[in-house]
PDB file of C-alpha atoms in Angstrom:
ATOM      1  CA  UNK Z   1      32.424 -48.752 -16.519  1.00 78.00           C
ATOM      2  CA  UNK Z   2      30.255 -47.948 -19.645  1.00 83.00           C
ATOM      3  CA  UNK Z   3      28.297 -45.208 -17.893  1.00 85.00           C
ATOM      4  CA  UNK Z   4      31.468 -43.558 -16.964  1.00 91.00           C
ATOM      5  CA  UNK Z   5      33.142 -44.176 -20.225  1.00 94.00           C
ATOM      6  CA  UNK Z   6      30.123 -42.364 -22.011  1.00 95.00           C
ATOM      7  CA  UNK Z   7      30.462 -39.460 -19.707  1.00 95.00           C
ATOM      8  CA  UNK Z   8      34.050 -39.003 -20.315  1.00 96.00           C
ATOM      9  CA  UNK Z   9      33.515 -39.366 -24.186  1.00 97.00           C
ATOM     10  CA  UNK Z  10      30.475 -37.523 -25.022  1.00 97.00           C
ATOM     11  CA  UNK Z  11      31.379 -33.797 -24.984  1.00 97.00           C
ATOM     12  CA  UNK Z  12      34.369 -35.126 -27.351  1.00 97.00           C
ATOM     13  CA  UNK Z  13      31.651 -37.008 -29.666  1.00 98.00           C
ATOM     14  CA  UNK Z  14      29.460 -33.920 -29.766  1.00 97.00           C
ATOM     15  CA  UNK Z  15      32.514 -31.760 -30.141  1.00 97.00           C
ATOM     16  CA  UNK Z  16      32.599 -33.712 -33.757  1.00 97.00           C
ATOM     17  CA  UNK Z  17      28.893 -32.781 -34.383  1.00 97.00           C
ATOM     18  CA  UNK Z  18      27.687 -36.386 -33.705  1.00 98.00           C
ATOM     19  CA  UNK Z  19      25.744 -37.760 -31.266  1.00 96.00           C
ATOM     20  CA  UNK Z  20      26.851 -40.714 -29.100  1.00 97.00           C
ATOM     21  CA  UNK Z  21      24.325 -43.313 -30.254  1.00 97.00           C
ATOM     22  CA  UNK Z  22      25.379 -46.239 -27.832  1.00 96.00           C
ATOM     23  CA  UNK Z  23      28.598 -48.141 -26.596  1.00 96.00           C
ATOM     24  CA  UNK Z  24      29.714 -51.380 -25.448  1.00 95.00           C
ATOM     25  CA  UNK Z  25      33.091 -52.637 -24.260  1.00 95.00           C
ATOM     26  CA  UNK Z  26      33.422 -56.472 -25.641  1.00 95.00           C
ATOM     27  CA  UNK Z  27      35.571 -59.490 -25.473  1.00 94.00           C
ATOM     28  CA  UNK Z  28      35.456 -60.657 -29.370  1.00 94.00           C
ATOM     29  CA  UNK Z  29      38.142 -63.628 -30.088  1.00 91.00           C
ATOM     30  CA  UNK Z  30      40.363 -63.311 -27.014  1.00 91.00           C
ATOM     31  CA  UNK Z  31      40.513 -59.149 -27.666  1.00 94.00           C
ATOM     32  CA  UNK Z  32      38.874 -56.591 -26.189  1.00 96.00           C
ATOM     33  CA  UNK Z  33      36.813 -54.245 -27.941  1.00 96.00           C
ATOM     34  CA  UNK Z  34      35.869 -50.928 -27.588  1.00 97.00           C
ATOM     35  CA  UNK Z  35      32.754 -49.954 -29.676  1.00 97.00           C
ATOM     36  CA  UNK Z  36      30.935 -46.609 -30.194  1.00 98.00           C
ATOM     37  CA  UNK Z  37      28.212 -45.996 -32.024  1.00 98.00           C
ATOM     38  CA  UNK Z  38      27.517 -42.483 -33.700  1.00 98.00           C
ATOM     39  CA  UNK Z  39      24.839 -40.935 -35.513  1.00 97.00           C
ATOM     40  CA  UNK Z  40      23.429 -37.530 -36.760  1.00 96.00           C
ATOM     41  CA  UNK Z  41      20.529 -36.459 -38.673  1.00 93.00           C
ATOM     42  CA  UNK Z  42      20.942 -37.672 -42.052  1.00 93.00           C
ATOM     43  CA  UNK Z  43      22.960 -40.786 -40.953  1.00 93.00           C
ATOM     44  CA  UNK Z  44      27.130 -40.791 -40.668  1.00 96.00           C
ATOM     45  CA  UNK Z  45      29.580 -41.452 -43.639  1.00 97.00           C
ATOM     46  CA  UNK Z  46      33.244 -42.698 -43.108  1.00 97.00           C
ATOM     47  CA  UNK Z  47      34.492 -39.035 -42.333  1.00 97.00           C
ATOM     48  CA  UNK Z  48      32.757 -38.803 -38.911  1.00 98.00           C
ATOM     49  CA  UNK Z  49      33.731 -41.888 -38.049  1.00 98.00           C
ATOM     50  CA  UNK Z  50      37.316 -41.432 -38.477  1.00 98.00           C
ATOM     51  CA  UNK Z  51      37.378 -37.681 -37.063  1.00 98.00           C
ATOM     52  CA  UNK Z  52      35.383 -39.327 -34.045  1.00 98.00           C
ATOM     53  CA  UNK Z  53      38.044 -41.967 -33.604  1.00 98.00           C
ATOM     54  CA  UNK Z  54      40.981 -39.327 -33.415  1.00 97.00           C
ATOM     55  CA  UNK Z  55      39.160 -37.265 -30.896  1.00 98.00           C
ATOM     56  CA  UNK Z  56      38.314 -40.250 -28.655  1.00 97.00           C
ATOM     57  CA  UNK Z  57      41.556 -41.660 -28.853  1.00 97.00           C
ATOM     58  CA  UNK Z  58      43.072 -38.501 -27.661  1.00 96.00           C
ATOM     59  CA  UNK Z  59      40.672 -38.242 -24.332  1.00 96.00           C
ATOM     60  CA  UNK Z  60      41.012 -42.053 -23.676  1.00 96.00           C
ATOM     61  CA  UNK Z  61      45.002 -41.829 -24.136  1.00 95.00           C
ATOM     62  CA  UNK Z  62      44.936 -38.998 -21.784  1.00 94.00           C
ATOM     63  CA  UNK Z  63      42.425 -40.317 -18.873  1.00 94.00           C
ATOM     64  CA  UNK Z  64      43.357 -43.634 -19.795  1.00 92.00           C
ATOM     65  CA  UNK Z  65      40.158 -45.068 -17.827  1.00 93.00           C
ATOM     66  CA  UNK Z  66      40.329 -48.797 -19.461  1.00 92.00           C
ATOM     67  CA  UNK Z  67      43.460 -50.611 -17.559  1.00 90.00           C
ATOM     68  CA  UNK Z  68      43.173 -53.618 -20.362  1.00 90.00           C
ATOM     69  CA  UNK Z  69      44.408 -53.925 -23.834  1.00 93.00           C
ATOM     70  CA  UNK Z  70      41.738 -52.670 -25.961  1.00 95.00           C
ATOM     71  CA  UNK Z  71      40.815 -51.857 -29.804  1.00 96.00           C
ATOM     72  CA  UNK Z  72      38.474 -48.935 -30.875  1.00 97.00           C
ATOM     73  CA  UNK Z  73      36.099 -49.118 -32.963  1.00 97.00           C
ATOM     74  CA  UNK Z  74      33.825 -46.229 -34.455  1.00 98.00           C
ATOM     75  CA  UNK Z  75      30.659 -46.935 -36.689  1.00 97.00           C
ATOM     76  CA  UNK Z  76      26.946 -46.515 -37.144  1.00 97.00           C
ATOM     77  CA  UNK Z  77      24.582 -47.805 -35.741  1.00 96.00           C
ATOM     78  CA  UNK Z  78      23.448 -49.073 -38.556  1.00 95.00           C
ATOM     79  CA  UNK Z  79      19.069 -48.757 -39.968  1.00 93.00           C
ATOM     80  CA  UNK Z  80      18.046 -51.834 -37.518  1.00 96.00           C
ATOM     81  CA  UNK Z  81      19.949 -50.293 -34.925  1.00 96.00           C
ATOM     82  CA  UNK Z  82      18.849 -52.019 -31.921  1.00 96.00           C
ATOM     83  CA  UNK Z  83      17.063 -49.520 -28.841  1.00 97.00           C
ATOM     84  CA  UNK Z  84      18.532 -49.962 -25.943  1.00 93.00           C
ATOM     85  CA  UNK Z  85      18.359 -46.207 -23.939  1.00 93.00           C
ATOM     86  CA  UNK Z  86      15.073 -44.320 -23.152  1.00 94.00           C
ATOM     87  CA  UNK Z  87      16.014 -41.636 -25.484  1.00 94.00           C
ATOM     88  CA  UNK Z  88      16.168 -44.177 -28.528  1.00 95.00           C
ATOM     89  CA  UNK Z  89      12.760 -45.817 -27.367  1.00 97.00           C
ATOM     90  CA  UNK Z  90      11.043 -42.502 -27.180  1.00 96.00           C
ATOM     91  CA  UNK Z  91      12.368 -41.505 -30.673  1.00 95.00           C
ATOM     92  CA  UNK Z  92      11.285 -44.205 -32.447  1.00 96.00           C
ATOM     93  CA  UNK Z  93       7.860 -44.329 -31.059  1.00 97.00           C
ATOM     94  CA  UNK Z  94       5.612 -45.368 -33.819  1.00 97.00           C
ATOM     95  CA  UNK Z  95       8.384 -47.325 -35.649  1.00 97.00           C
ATOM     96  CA  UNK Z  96       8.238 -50.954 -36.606  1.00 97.00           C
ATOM     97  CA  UNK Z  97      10.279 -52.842 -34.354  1.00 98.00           C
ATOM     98  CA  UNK Z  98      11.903 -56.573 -33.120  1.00 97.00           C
ATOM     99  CA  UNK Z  99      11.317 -56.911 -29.196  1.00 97.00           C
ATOM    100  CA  UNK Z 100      13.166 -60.704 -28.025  1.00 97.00           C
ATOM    101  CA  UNK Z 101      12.699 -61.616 -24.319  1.00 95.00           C
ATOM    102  CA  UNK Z 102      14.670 -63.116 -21.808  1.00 95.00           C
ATOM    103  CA  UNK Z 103      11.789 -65.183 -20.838  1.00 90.00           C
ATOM    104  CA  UNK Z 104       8.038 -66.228 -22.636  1.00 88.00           C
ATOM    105  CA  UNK Z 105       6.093 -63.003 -22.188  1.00 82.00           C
ATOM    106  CA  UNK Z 106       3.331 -63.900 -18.982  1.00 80.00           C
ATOM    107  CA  UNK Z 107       0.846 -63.320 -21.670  1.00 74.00           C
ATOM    108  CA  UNK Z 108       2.021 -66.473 -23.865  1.00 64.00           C
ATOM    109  CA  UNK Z 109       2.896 -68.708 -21.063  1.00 57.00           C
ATOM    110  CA  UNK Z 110       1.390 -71.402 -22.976  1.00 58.00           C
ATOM    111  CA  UNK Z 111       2.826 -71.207 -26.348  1.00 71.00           C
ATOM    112  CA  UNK Z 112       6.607 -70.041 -24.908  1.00 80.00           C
ATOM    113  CA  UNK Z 113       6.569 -66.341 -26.812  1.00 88.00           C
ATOM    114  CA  UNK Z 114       9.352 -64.412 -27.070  1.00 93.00           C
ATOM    115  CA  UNK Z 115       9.454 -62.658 -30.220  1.00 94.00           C
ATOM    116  CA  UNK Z 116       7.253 -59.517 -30.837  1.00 95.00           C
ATOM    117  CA  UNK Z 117       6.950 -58.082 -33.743  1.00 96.00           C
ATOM    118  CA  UNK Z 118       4.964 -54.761 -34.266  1.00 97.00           C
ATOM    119  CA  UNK Z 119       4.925 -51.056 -33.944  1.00 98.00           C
ATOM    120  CA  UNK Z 120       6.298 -49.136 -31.008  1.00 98.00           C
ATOM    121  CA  UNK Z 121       3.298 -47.275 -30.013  1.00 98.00           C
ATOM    122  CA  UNK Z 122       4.283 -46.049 -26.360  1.00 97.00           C
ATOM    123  CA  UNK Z 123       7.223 -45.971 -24.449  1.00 96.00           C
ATOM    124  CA  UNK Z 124       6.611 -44.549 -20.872  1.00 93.00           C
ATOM    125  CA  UNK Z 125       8.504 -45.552 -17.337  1.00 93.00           C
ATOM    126  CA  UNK Z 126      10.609 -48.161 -18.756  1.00 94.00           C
ATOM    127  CA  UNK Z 127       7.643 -49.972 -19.941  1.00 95.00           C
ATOM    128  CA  UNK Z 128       7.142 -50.404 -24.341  1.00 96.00           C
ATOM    129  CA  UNK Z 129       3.806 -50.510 -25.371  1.00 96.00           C
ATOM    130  CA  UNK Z 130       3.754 -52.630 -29.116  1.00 96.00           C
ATOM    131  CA  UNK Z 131       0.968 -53.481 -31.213  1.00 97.00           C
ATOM    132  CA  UNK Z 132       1.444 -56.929 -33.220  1.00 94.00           C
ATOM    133  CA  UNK Z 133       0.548 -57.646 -36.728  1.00 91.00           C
ATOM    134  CA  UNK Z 134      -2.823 -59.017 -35.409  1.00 92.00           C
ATOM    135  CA  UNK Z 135      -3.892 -55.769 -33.649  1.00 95.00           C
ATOM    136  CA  UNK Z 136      -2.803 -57.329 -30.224  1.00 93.00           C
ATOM    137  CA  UNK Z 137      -1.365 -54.824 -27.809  1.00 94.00           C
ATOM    138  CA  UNK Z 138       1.363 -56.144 -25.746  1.00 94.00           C
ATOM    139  CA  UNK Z 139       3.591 -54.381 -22.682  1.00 93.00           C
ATOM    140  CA  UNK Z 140       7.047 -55.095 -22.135  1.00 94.00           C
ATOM    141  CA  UNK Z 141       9.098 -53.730 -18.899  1.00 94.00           C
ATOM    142  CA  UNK Z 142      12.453 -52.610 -20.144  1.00 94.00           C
ATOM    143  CA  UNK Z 143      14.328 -55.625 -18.001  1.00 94.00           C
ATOM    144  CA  UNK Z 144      12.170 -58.293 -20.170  1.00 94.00           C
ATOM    145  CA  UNK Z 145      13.879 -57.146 -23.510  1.00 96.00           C
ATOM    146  CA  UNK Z 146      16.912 -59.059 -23.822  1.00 96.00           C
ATOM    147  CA  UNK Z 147      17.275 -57.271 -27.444  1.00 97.00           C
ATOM    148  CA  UNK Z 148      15.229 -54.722 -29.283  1.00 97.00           C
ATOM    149  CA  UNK Z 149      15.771 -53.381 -32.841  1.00 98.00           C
ATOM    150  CA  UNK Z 150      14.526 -51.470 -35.535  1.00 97.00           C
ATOM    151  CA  UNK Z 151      12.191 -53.544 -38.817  1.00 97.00           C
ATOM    152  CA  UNK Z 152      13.200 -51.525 -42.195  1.00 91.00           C
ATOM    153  CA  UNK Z 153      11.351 -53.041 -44.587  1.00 84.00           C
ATOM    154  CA  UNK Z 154      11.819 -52.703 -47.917  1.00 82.00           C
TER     155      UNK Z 154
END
């Protein structure tokens, strides 16, 4: 449903001069949630959000392609955004980043690893290439990552 949902709502999001960062369609509290994530260069401000949310509603009101009671919401990203598409990978090559596993990495069998942290260095047929605080290169297939996100440190 999400894939089709993002191709029904992007030319609406661009249309507002945003890009479609990421969505997810959630069940928060007994409700259903409807979340998009924007961004542009320079980050987003309350203004996009809000024109973003009037455009969307209009096209989902229209094509009405979610048969549930639903609430949308519109927002950033936010700095430790988490990665989840190719495109966001291959931007932020070279960026500090969080990687958590489903499982131990095959690597650390022994000491039950799951949590990388390091900088992106490659990102190449869904396989991320990140080098730990210790120099230690590690590979991750896309499917491993149950989460990855963005380290701003201050």
């Amino acid at each position: 449903m999400i894939s089709n949902l993002e191709k029904l709502l992007t030319p609406t999001v661009e249309a507002c001069e945003v890009e479609l960062y990421d969505m997810e369609y959630v069940k928060e509290g007994g409700n259903r949630i409807l979340r998009l994530f924007i961004d542009k260069e320079g980050g987003v401000d309350l203004n996009d959000c809000e024109r973003v949310s009037h455009a969307v509603s209009d096209v989902l009101d229209e094509h009405d392609p979610i048969p549930d009671a639903y609430r949308l919401q519109v927002g950033s990203p936010g700095i430790e955004r988490r990665l989840v598409k190719p495109a966001h990978f291959e931007r932020y090559v070279g960026s500090k980043v969080h990687v958590r596993l489903f499982a131990p990495h095959k690597d650390s069998i022994v000491t039950g690893r799951k949590k990388f942290t390091g900088i992106l260095t490659d990102y190449q047929n869904d396989k991320i290439i990140l080098i730990d605080e210790e120099k230690q290169e590690w590979t991750f297939e896309k499917k491993q990552i149950s989460a990855c996100n963005l380290v701003v440190e201050y």
